[in-house]
Short mmCIF file of C-alpha atoms and ligand atoms in Angstrom, two decimals:
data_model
loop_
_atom_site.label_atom_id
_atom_site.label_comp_id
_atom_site.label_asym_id
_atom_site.label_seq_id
_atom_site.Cartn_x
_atom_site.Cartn_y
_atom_site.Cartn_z
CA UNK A 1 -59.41 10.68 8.35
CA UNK A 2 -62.67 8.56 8.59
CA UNK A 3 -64.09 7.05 11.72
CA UNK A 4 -65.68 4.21 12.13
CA UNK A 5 -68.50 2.68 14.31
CA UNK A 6 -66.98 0.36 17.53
CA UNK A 7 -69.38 -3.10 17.73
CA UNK A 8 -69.37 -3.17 21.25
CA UNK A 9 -69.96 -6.60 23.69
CA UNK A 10 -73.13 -8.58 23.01
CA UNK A 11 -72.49 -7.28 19.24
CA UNK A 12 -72.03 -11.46 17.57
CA UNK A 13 -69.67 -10.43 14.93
CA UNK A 14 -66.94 -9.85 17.99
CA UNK A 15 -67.81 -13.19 18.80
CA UNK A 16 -66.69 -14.69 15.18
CA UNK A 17 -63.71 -15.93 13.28
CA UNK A 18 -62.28 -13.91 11.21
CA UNK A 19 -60.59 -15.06 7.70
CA UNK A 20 -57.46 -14.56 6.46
CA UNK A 21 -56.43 -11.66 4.41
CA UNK A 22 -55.34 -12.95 0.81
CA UNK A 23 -54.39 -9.76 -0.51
CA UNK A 24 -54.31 -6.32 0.24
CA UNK A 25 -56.33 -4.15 -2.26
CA UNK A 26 -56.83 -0.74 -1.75
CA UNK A 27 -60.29 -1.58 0.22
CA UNK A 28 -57.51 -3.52 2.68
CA UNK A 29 -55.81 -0.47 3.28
CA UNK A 30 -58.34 2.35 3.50
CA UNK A 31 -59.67 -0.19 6.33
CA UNK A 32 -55.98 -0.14 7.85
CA UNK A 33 -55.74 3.92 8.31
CA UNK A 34 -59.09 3.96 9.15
CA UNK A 35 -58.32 1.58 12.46
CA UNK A 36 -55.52 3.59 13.30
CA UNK A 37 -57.75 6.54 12.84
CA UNK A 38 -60.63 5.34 15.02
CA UNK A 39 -58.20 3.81 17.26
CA UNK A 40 -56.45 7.06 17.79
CA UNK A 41 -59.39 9.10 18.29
CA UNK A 42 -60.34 6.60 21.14
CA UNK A 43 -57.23 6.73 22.94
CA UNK A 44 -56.38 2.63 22.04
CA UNK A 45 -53.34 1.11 22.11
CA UNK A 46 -55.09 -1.42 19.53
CA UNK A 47 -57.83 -2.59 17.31
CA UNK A 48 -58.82 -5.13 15.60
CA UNK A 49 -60.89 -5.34 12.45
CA UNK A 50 -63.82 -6.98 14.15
CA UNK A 51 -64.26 -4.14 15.96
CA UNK A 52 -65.39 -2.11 13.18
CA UNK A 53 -66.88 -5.20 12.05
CA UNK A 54 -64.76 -6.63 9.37
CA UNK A 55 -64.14 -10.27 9.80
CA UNK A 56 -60.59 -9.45 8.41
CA UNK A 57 -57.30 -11.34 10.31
CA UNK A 58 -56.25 -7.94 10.62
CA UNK A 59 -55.33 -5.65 13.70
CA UNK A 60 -53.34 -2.27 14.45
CA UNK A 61 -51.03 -1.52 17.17
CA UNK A 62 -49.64 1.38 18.70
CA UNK A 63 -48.21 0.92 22.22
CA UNK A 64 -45.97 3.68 22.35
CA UNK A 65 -42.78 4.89 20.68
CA UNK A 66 -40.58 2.91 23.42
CA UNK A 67 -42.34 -0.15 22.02
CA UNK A 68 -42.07 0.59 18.66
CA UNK A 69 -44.92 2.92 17.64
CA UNK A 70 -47.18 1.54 15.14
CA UNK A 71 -47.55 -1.80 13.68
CA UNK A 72 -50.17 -3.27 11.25
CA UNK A 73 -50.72 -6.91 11.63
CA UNK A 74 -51.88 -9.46 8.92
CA UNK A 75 -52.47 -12.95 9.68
CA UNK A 76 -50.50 -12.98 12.65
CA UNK A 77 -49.14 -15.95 14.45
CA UNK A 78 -48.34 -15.33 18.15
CA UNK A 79 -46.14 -17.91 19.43
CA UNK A 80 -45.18 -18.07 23.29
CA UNK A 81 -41.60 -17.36 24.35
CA UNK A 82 -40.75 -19.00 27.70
CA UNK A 83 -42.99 -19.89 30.57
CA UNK A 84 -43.40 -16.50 32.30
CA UNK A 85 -46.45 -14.71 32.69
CA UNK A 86 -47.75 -11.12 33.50
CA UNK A 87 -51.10 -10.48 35.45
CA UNK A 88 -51.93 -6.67 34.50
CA UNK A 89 -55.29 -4.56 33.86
CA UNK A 90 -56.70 -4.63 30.48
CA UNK A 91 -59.59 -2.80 28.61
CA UNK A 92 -61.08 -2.89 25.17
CA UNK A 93 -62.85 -0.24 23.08
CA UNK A 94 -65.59 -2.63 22.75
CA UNK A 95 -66.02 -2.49 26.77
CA UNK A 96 -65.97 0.81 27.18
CA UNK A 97 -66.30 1.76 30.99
CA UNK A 98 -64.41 -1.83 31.77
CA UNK A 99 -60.82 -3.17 33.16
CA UNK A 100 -59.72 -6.08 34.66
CA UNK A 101 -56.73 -8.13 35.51
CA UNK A 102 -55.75 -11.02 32.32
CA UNK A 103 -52.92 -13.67 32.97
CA UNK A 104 -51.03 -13.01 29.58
CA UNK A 105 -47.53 -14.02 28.47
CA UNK A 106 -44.66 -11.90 29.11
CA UNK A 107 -42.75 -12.48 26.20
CA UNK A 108 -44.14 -13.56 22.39
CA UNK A 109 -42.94 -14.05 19.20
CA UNK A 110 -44.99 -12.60 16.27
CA UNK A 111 -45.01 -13.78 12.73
CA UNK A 112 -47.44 -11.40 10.35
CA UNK A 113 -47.70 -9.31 7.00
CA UNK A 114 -47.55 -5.49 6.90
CA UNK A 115 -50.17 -3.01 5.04
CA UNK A 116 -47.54 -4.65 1.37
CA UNK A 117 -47.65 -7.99 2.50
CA UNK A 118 -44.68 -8.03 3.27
CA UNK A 119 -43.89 -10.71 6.24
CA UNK A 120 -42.19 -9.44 9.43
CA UNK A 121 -41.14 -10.91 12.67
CA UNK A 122 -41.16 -8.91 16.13
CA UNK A 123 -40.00 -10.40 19.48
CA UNK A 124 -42.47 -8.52 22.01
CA UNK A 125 -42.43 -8.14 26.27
CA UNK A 126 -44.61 -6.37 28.11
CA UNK A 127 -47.48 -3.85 27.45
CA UNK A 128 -46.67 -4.62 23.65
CA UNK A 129 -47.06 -8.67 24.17
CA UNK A 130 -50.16 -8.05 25.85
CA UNK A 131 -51.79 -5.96 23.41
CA UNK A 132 -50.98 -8.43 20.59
CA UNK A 133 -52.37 -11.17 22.40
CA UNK A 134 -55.56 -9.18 23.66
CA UNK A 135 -55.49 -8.29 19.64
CA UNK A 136 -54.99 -11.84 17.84
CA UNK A 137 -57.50 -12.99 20.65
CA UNK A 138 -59.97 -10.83 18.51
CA UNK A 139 -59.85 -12.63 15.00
CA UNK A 140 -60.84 -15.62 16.98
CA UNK A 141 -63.50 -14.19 18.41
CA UNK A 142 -62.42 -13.59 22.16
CA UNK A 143 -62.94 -10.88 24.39
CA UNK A 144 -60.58 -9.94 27.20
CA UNK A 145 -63.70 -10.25 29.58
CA UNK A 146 -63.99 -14.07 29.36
CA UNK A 147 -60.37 -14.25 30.71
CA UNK A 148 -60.71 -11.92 33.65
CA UNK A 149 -59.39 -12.91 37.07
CA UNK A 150 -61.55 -11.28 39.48
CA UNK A 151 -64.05 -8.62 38.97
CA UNK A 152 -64.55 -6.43 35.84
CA UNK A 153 -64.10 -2.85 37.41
CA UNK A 154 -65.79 0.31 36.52
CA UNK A 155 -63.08 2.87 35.35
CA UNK A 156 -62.65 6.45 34.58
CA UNK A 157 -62.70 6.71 30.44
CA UNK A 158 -60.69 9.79 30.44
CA UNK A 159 -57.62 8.15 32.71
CA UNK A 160 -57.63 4.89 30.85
CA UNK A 161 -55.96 3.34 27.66
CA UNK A 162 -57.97 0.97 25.71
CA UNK A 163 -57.12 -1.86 23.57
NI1 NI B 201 -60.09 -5.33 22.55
#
C-alpha cells in the first residue's frame, strides 16, 4: 500500500488538462492501486489522478457496494441521460474542511477503459453519477467549488465522505 500526497485548491496542476492515457504500463497501474489506496485511507468515494498530481485522464471510484463497488476509469466519456437533475452536497479531498450543494445530472452514461484497457460501459443514477461527474470534471481541470450554489460550508472531517 503506498500513499500519496493530495494537491489541494490553489495547487495549478488541479487547475489543468489532463491527457489521455495511451497505454497502461505497469507505472499506469501502480498509480491506479495507489489512488484507491490514498483514496481509501481518506475516506473518498473518488479520486482523480490530478489529485496526486498526475495529469493522467484517469480516476477511481468507489461509491459503495449497492453502486457497484469499485471502478477504474480511463478516458472516460460522460454523456447525459435525460433532462433531470439532482442538487446534493459535495466535497473533495482537495477541499478538505468543505461541502456544498452542485446541480449535477441524475442519470449518465459512461464510456471508459479499465486498469487492461479494456472498454466498458456503465449506466449510473445517483450518488454514483455524481461522483463520476465531480471525477471527469477533474481531468479538465474543474473543481466542485466553482459550481457551488450557495455557500461553501465548514464540515466535520470525521462525519463526511469526500470525493
Ligand atoms: Ni474532487
Amino acid at each position: 500500500m503506498a500513499l500519496r500526497m493530495i494537491r489541494v485548491l490553489g495547487d495549478p496542476i488541479l487547475e489543468k488538462e489532463c491527457k489521455p492515457v495511451k497505454a497502461v504500463n505497469g507505472r499506469t497501474k501502480e498509480l491506479i492501486q495507489d489512488m484507491f489506496d490514498t483514496m481509501y485511507d481518506a475516506n473518498g468515494v473518488g479520486i482523480a489522478a490530478p489529485q496526486v498530481g498526475v495529469l493522467k485522464r484517469i480516476f477511481v471510484i468507489d461509491a459503495g457496494e449497492e453502486d457497484g463497488g469499485a471502478y477504474v476509469c480511463i478516458n472516460p466519456e460522460v454523456t447525459p441521460i435525460g433532462e433531470e437533475t439532482q442538487l446534493e452536497d459535495e466535497a473533495c479531498l482537495s477541499v478538505p474542511g468543505k461541502a456544498g450543494k452542485v446541480q449535477r445530472h441524475m442519470r449518465i452514461h459512461l464510456r471508459a477503459f479499465d486498469e487492461n484497457m479494456q472498454e466498458y460501459e456503465l449506466d449510473a443514477e445517483g450518488i454514483l453519477a455524481r461522483a463520476i461527474e465531480h471525477e471527469n470534471d477533474h481531468l479538465s481541470g474543474i473543481i466542485y467549488t466553482e459550481k457551488v450554489e450557495g455557500e461553501l460550508q465548514d464540515v466535520d472531517y470525521e462525519e463526511e465522505d469526500y470525493d
